Amino acid sequence: MWGQLYALFHDSWAVCFWTPPAFLVGLLMIVTGLVHWRNQRKREKDFVKEQEERLEGKIGETISA
């Protein structure tokens, strides 16, 4: 069985046996990075929004005091 699988990869597709699993792992890493990047942007927007709300609250307190 392993010999046939080896022959399939090397003779038919002309790639190393580890190329398809490595490609899959690389693809998963890219997807994970993109998801993390998207979530981080959302967190940054929420953080900036929260900071602006806090600043507006403090400025309003000092003016009314």
GROMACS .gro file of C-alpha atoms in nm:
model
   65
    1MET     CA    1   0.000   0.000   0.000
    2TRP     CA    2   0.272   0.250   0.094
    3GLY     CA    3   0.464   0.159  -0.216
    4GLN     CA    4   0.165   0.233  -0.435
    5LEU     CA    5   0.107   0.564  -0.260
    6TYR     CA    6   0.474   0.652  -0.303
    7ALA     CA    7   0.456   0.564  -0.673
    8LEU     CA    8   0.141   0.771  -0.717
    9PHE     CA    9   0.300   1.084  -0.573
   10HIS     CA   10   0.641   1.051  -0.732
   11ASP     CA   11   0.554   0.906  -1.070
   12SER     CA   12   0.211   1.050  -1.147
   13TRP     CA   13   0.213   1.389  -0.977
   14ALA     CA   14   0.591   1.440  -0.962
   15VAL     CA   15   0.578   1.574  -0.604
   16CYS     CA   16   0.721   1.458  -0.278
   17PHE     CA   17   0.506   1.247  -0.046
   18TRP     CA   18   0.499   1.527   0.213
   19THR     CA   19   0.397   1.804  -0.029
   20PRO     CA   20   0.016   1.765  -0.001
   21PRO     CA   21   0.014   1.754   0.383
   22ALA     CA   22   0.255   2.050   0.395
   23PHE     CA   23   0.035   2.241   0.154
   24LEU     CA   24  -0.269   2.171   0.372
   25VAL     CA   25  -0.089   2.287   0.687
   26GLY     CA   26   0.025   2.603   0.509
   27LEU     CA   27  -0.327   2.674   0.393
   28LEU     CA   28  -0.462   2.627   0.747
   29MET     CA   29  -0.197   2.865   0.881
   30ILE     CA   30  -0.300   3.132   0.630
   31VAL     CA   31  -0.668   3.094   0.719
   32THR     CA   32  -0.588   3.111   1.091
   33GLY     CA   33  -0.380   3.424   1.035
   34LEU     CA   34  -0.658   3.593   0.839
   35VAL     CA   35  -0.917   3.512   1.106
   36HIS     CA   36  -0.686   3.644   1.379
   37TRP     CA   37  -0.618   3.961   1.177
   38ARG     CA   38  -0.992   4.022   1.130
   39ASN     CA   39  -1.068   3.966   1.499
   40GLN     CA   40  -0.782   4.195   1.604
   41ARG     CA   41  -0.915   4.475   1.385
   42LYS     CA   42  -1.255   4.439   1.551
   43ARG     CA   43  -1.096   4.453   1.897
   44GLU     CA   44  -0.898   4.764   1.804
   45LYS     CA   45  -1.210   4.941   1.676
   46ASP     CA   46  -1.398   4.854   1.995
   47PHE     CA   47  -1.105   4.973   2.206
   48VAL     CA   48  -1.083   5.307   2.028
   49LYS     CA   49  -1.459   5.353   2.054
   50GLU     CA   50  -1.448   5.278   2.428
   51GLN     CA   51  -1.158   5.519   2.481
   52GLU     CA   52  -1.344   5.796   2.297
   53GLU     CA   53  -1.654   5.738   2.510
   54ARG     CA   54  -1.445   5.755   2.829
   55LEU     CA   55  -1.276   6.076   2.715
   56GLU     CA   56  -1.611   6.236   2.631
   57GLY     CA   57  -1.741   6.137   2.975
   58LYS     CA   58  -1.441   6.286   3.156
   59ILE     CA   59  -1.449   6.606   2.952
   60GLY     CA   60  -1.822   6.644   3.026
   61GLU     CA   61  -1.760   6.592   3.399
   62THR     CA   62  -1.488   6.856   3.417
   63ILE     CA   63  -1.691   7.111   3.226
   64SER     CA   64  -2.001   7.065   3.445
   65ALA     CA   65  -1.798   7.073   3.767
   0.00000   0.00000   0.00000
